[in-house]
């Protein structure tokens, strides 16, 4: 009877991805099924894998495969079957090269946060996960990050290597996530329209061949309550049909005023592996979120160097109690892997996503109310009110052939593929807004003009005469009474949001050449992009462009534990894909389509070392330089808040170090350090050239570690965890008049297994020193403070 140890194996070898441990008197044997159905038993030396000490013996013989065994004999080139390992290490990635390739052989930096670290730190939202990754920092309350000093431009997330849309404002839940991968640099060869700093890929949990059932209940600060479930196992005796069901529900408040963060997640998955040649996976993700668009903490305007970040409480939110942001997201995915023969395999994936939004929002216009002479009054925030409905759909297709062959002493793996990505803004969307200033005739002006001051209605504030705003301003003065609600005079009904369709088609070739200790990875991708405005309307118009992209990377194995590498990548993003993440840009309503601007172009140069320290800790060290140009920013034109302008270029260079593994078997660690020197390289404003990039910390350190007292009998059911995050100072997006100070936060956790039951208890305390800090900012009215001290108690039962 085979017992699954589970480990992935490079498909460049002649084994499958399944490893078996067979108990035999006196010793163990380690077996791999190769493509011919042969079982190989390896040389007679002790070897450690997944916590087992194993003795190898030499032998080769034919395997008599049964239906029950057949599910284990196929190589995963598309991820079909789940990962059973229970540590912080993930040795393989499927999405980086579209093959199961060892991370240490990749000529690029890949950071992976596994479900075990996610569980130990209780990282229920994606932002909580990514604070563990070197060089990645959250810059707002949204699902928005800076990677290597380059702010995300592409909204949405990549799930299983395919792109979704509209995951920006509320961070996605992680209950259904197996691991989160961060590919540093523009990964445009394998993932269309990738960000220059890096790409975040969320890999969902796949079915397992052995039954496992787990439920968790959590409660904690800010009236947070969570319920999660993870059920998996075979559906038939032959174990050719497997299932997995993940579900989660959260009802939560916040330390911020009038903010809630509720969500529902249902994610079933099925895998069918009829034989050693074919495997199929289908899954669904239904995600319902009910929260708020929290636009940040406002503070008083001030002169440079004298800004008081504590002039208002970090809980202050200008939104109204009745505001809401409701979304429904349905994502359907399917993947097929079929091996035609021992040298050729075919893989295909498809994703369909439907996304709907219903929003009522009270927010600042990112400016202070002017007085009658047009001087800003720094205690009065100019406000606006929005009602928005949107409907989106997304289609992804990805097909490729993988050819594996030899020529003399050279081993080749050639991948030839095609992918397509389309996202459509469907009819039925609308955005109504109240903003601007009231005129004497009852109309509304979008801006205030002093030459026509007599035409405006006026009001008096603390003895100061002001043009009267359409939406009542927010008084930042401590103790001031503000009416927060639908407090406007005129709601400007805007025409329905225009329909739109953007499509990307691409053909690509990738070649991996292995010779002795060298691995050369090269690729080329031709991409065709089209943006159609007023899609399916009489006034339909289209814009097209195309781009050739390149990848070249070389890895040299110094020894079995240490590789060195160098890489060069190019990236490309049509501007239609970038504008929704611009902090002051409101959802595609500007008068000029972003597609008409030059595309965002980028490149990465990187060298690095990947090694294993003390045979226990995977370590990576890298030095890089990233360039991006044709950057879109908001024009800050009060008459048209969505107007964009294109600025020159940015350059980011730096150093990263990452450490993942265990110090002793019961002590896991995940840590990293990042140094980033990011600068404005070219700009129409010459005064900005050479200055530091916005929302970027030069130095950052992250650590998470867990220790289990398994070797101390009196404490064998206990474990402890600890985390630390340090970020150096940074400047906001749209003003250099003040800076956000450096900060350090400390987290702690206590774990207890209730023997002899399968109940596990955990208490996580975050920011135990109750440090006040800000993760990012845009201007005086949009600061993003971190959460004060908070706790979460979790009970998990496995059966």
CSV table of C-alpha atoms in Angstrom, one decimal, residues 87-275:
chain,number,residue,atom,x,y,z
A,87,UNK,CA,5.9,24.1,6.0
A,88,UNK,CA,6.9,27.6,4.7
A,89,UNK,CA,8.8,26.2,1.8
A,90,UNK,CA,7.5,25.8,-1.8
A,91,UNK,CA,10.2,24.5,-4.1
A,92,UNK,CA,8.3,24.7,-7.4
A,93,UNK,CA,6.4,27.2,-9.4
A,94,UNK,CA,4.1,26.4,-12.4
A,95,UNK,CA,3.2,29.9,-13.4
A,96,UNK,CA,6.7,31.4,-13.7
A,97,UNK,CA,7.5,29.4,-16.9
A,98,UNK,CA,4.3,27.5,-17.4
A,99,UNK,CA,6.2,24.3,-16.4
A,100,UNK,CA,6.9,22.8,-13.0
A,101,UNK,CA,10.3,24.3,-12.5
A,102,UNK,CA,12.4,24.3,-9.4
A,103,UNK,CA,12.5,27.8,-7.9
A,104,UNK,CA,16.3,27.6,-7.5
A,105,UNK,CA,16.6,27.0,-11.2
A,106,UNK,CA,14.6,30.1,-12.1
A,107,UNK,CA,16.7,33.0,-13.4
A,108,UNK,CA,14.6,35.5,-11.5
A,109,UNK,CA,13.4,36.3,-7.9
A,110,UNK,CA,10.3,34.4,-6.8
A,111,UNK,CA,8.9,34.9,-3.3
A,112,UNK,CA,6.3,32.4,-2.1
A,113,UNK,CA,4.1,32.6,0.9
A,114,UNK,CA,2.5,29.2,1.6
A,115,UNK,CA,-0.9,28.5,3.2
A,116,UNK,CA,1.0,27.4,6.4
A,117,UNK,CA,2.5,30.9,6.9
A,118,UNK,CA,-0.9,32.4,6.0
A,119,UNK,CA,-2.6,30.2,8.6
A,120,UNK,CA,0.0,30.8,11.3
A,121,UNK,CA,-0.1,34.6,10.9
A,122,UNK,CA,-3.9,34.6,10.4
A,123,UNK,CA,-3.4,36.6,7.2
A,124,UNK,CA,-7.1,36.6,6.1
A,125,UNK,CA,-6.7,39.3,3.5
A,126,UNK,CA,-4.0,39.6,0.7
A,127,UNK,CA,-2.4,42.7,2.2
A,128,UNK,CA,-1.7,40.7,5.4
A,129,UNK,CA,0.1,38.1,3.4
A,130,UNK,CA,2.2,40.4,1.3
A,131,UNK,CA,3.7,42.2,4.3
A,132,UNK,CA,5.9,39.1,4.6
A,133,UNK,CA,7.5,39.6,1.2
A,134,UNK,CA,10.7,41.6,0.9
A,135,UNK,CA,10.4,44.6,-1.4
A,136,UNK,CA,6.6,44.7,-1.3
A,137,UNK,CA,4.7,47.3,0.7
A,138,UNK,CA,1.1,48.3,1.0
A,139,UNK,CA,0.5,51.9,0.0
A,140,UNK,CA,-3.2,52.3,0.9
A,141,UNK,CA,-6.2,50.6,2.3
A,142,UNK,CA,-6.9,49.1,-1.1
A,143,UNK,CA,-5.5,46.1,-2.9
A,144,UNK,CA,-2.6,48.3,-4.1
A,145,UNK,CA,1.1,47.6,-3.5
A,146,UNK,CA,4.5,49.0,-4.4
A,147,UNK,CA,7.0,46.3,-5.6
A,148,UNK,CA,10.6,47.2,-5.7
A,149,UNK,CA,9.7,50.9,-5.6
A,150,UNK,CA,7.3,50.6,-8.6
A,151,UNK,CA,3.7,51.1,-7.7
A,152,UNK,CA,1.2,48.7,-9.2
A,153,UNK,CA,-0.4,49.9,-12.4
A,154,UNK,CA,-2.4,46.9,-13.4
A,155,UNK,CA,-5.6,46.6,-11.4
A,156,UNK,CA,-7.1,43.2,-10.6
A,157,UNK,CA,-5.2,40.0,-9.6
A,158,UNK,CA,-3.7,37.0,-11.3
A,159,UNK,CA,-5.2,33.8,-10.2
A,160,UNK,CA,-3.6,30.5,-11.3
A,161,UNK,CA,-1.6,32.5,-13.9
A,162,UNK,CA,-4.7,34.2,-15.4
A,163,UNK,CA,-5.8,37.8,-14.9
A,164,UNK,CA,-9.0,39.0,-13.2
A,165,UNK,CA,-10.3,42.5,-13.0
A,166,UNK,CA,-11.6,44.8,-10.3
A,167,UNK,CA,-10.0,43.4,-7.2
A,168,UNK,CA,-8.7,46.9,-6.4
A,169,UNK,CA,-10.7,48.5,-3.6
A,170,UNK,CA,-11.3,45.6,-1.2
A,171,UNK,CA,-8.5,43.1,-0.7
A,172,UNK,CA,-9.5,39.5,-1.6
A,173,UNK,CA,-9.9,36.8,1.1
A,174,UNK,CA,-7.3,34.0,1.3
A,175,UNK,CA,-9.2,31.1,2.7
A,176,UNK,CA,-9.0,29.3,-0.7
A,177,UNK,CA,-5.4,30.2,-1.4
A,178,UNK,CA,-2.7,27.5,-1.4
A,179,UNK,CA,0.1,30.0,-1.8
A,180,UNK,CA,0.8,33.6,-3.0
A,181,UNK,CA,3.7,34.0,-5.5
A,182,UNK,CA,5.4,37.3,-6.2
A,183,UNK,CA,7.5,37.3,-9.4
A,184,UNK,CA,9.8,40.2,-9.3
A,185,UNK,CA,10.2,42.3,-12.5
A,186,UNK,CA,7.9,42.5,-15.6
A,187,UNK,CA,6.7,38.9,-16.2
A,188,UNK,CA,5.1,39.9,-19.5
A,189,UNK,CA,6.4,36.8,-21.4
A,190,UNK,CA,4.1,34.4,-19.5
A,191,UNK,CA,1.5,36.9,-18.0
A,192,UNK,CA,0.1,39.5,-20.3
A,193,UNK,CA,0.3,43.2,-19.3
A,194,UNK,CA,2.5,42.6,-16.2
A,195,UNK,CA,3.6,45.3,-13.8
A,196,UNK,CA,7.2,46.5,-14.0
A,197,UNK,CA,8.0,46.0,-10.3
A,198,UNK,CA,6.5,42.5,-10.1
A,199,UNK,CA,3.4,40.3,-10.5
A,200,UNK,CA,1.3,38.8,-7.7
A,201,UNK,CA,-0.1,35.3,-8.5
A,202,UNK,CA,-2.6,33.7,-6.2
A,203,UNK,CA,-2.6,29.9,-6.5
A,204,UNK,CA,-5.9,28.3,-5.3
A,205,UNK,CA,-6.1,25.1,-3.3
A,206,UNK,CA,-6.5,22.0,-5.4
A,207,UNK,CA,-8.0,18.6,-4.4
A,208,UNK,CA,-6.0,16.0,-2.5
A,209,UNK,CA,-6.2,12.2,-2.9
A,210,UNK,CA,-6.5,11.7,0.8
A,211,UNK,CA,-9.5,12.9,2.8
A,212,UNK,CA,-9.1,15.9,5.0
A,213,UNK,CA,-11.7,18.1,6.7
A,214,UNK,CA,-11.1,21.3,8.6
A,215,UNK,CA,-13.3,24.1,10.1
A,216,UNK,CA,-12.2,27.2,11.9
A,217,UNK,CA,-14.0,29.8,13.9
A,218,UNK,CA,-12.3,33.2,14.7
A,219,UNK,CA,-13.2,36.3,16.7
A,220,UNK,CA,-11.4,39.3,17.7
A,221,UNK,CA,-10.9,43.1,17.7
A,222,UNK,CA,-13.2,45.5,15.9
A,223,UNK,CA,-16.1,43.0,16.1
A,224,UNK,CA,-14.4,40.6,13.8
A,225,UNK,CA,-16.0,37.2,13.3
A,226,UNK,CA,-14.9,34.6,10.8
A,227,UNK,CA,-15.9,31.1,9.8
A,228,UNK,CA,-13.9,29.0,7.3
A,229,UNK,CA,-14.1,25.4,6.0
A,230,UNK,CA,-11.7,23.3,3.9
A,231,UNK,CA,-12.9,19.9,2.8
A,232,UNK,CA,-11.1,17.6,0.4
A,233,UNK,CA,-10.7,14.0,-0.7
A,234,UNK,CA,-11.6,11.4,-3.4
A,235,UNK,CA,-15.1,10.9,-4.8
A,236,UNK,CA,-14.5,7.3,-6.0
A,237,UNK,CA,-12.5,4.2,-4.9
A,238,UNK,CA,-10.0,4.5,-7.7
A,239,UNK,CA,-9.2,8.1,-6.5
A,240,UNK,CA,-9.4,9.3,-10.1
A,241,UNK,CA,-12.0,11.9,-9.2
A,242,UNK,CA,-11.1,14.3,-6.4
A,243,UNK,CA,-12.8,17.3,-4.9
A,244,UNK,CA,-12.1,20.3,-2.7
A,245,UNK,CA,-14.5,22.8,-1.1
A,246,UNK,CA,-13.3,26.0,0.5
A,247,UNK,CA,-15.7,28.4,2.1
A,248,UNK,CA,-15.4,31.5,4.3
A,249,UNK,CA,-17.6,34.2,5.8
A,250,UNK,CA,-16.4,37.3,7.6
A,251,UNK,CA,-18.4,40.0,9.5
A,252,UNK,CA,-16.0,42.7,10.6
A,253,UNK,CA,-15.7,46.3,11.5
A,254,UNK,CA,-12.6,48.5,11.6
A,255,UNK,CA,-10.6,50.9,13.8
A,256,UNK,CA,-11.8,53.4,11.1
A,257,UNK,CA,-15.0,55.3,11.5
A,258,UNK,CA,-18.0,54.0,9.4
A,259,UNK,CA,-16.0,51.2,7.9
A,260,UNK,CA,-17.1,47.6,7.6
A,261,UNK,CA,-15.4,44.6,5.9
A,262,UNK,CA,-17.9,41.8,5.4
A,263,UNK,CA,-17.4,39.0,2.9
A,264,UNK,CA,-18.6,35.6,1.7
A,265,UNK,CA,-16.4,33.1,-0.3
A,266,UNK,CA,-17.4,29.8,-1.8
A,267,UNK,CA,-14.8,27.9,-3.8
A,268,UNK,CA,-15.4,24.3,-5.0
A,269,UNK,CA,-12.9,22.4,-7.2
A,270,UNK,CA,-12.9,19.1,-9.0
A,271,UNK,CA,-9.9,17.2,-10.4
A,272,UNK,CA,-10.3,14.2,-12.8
A,273,UNK,CA,-7.2,12.1,-13.5
A,274,UNK,CA,-8.3,9.0,-15.4
A,275,UNK,CA,-4.8,7.8,-16.3
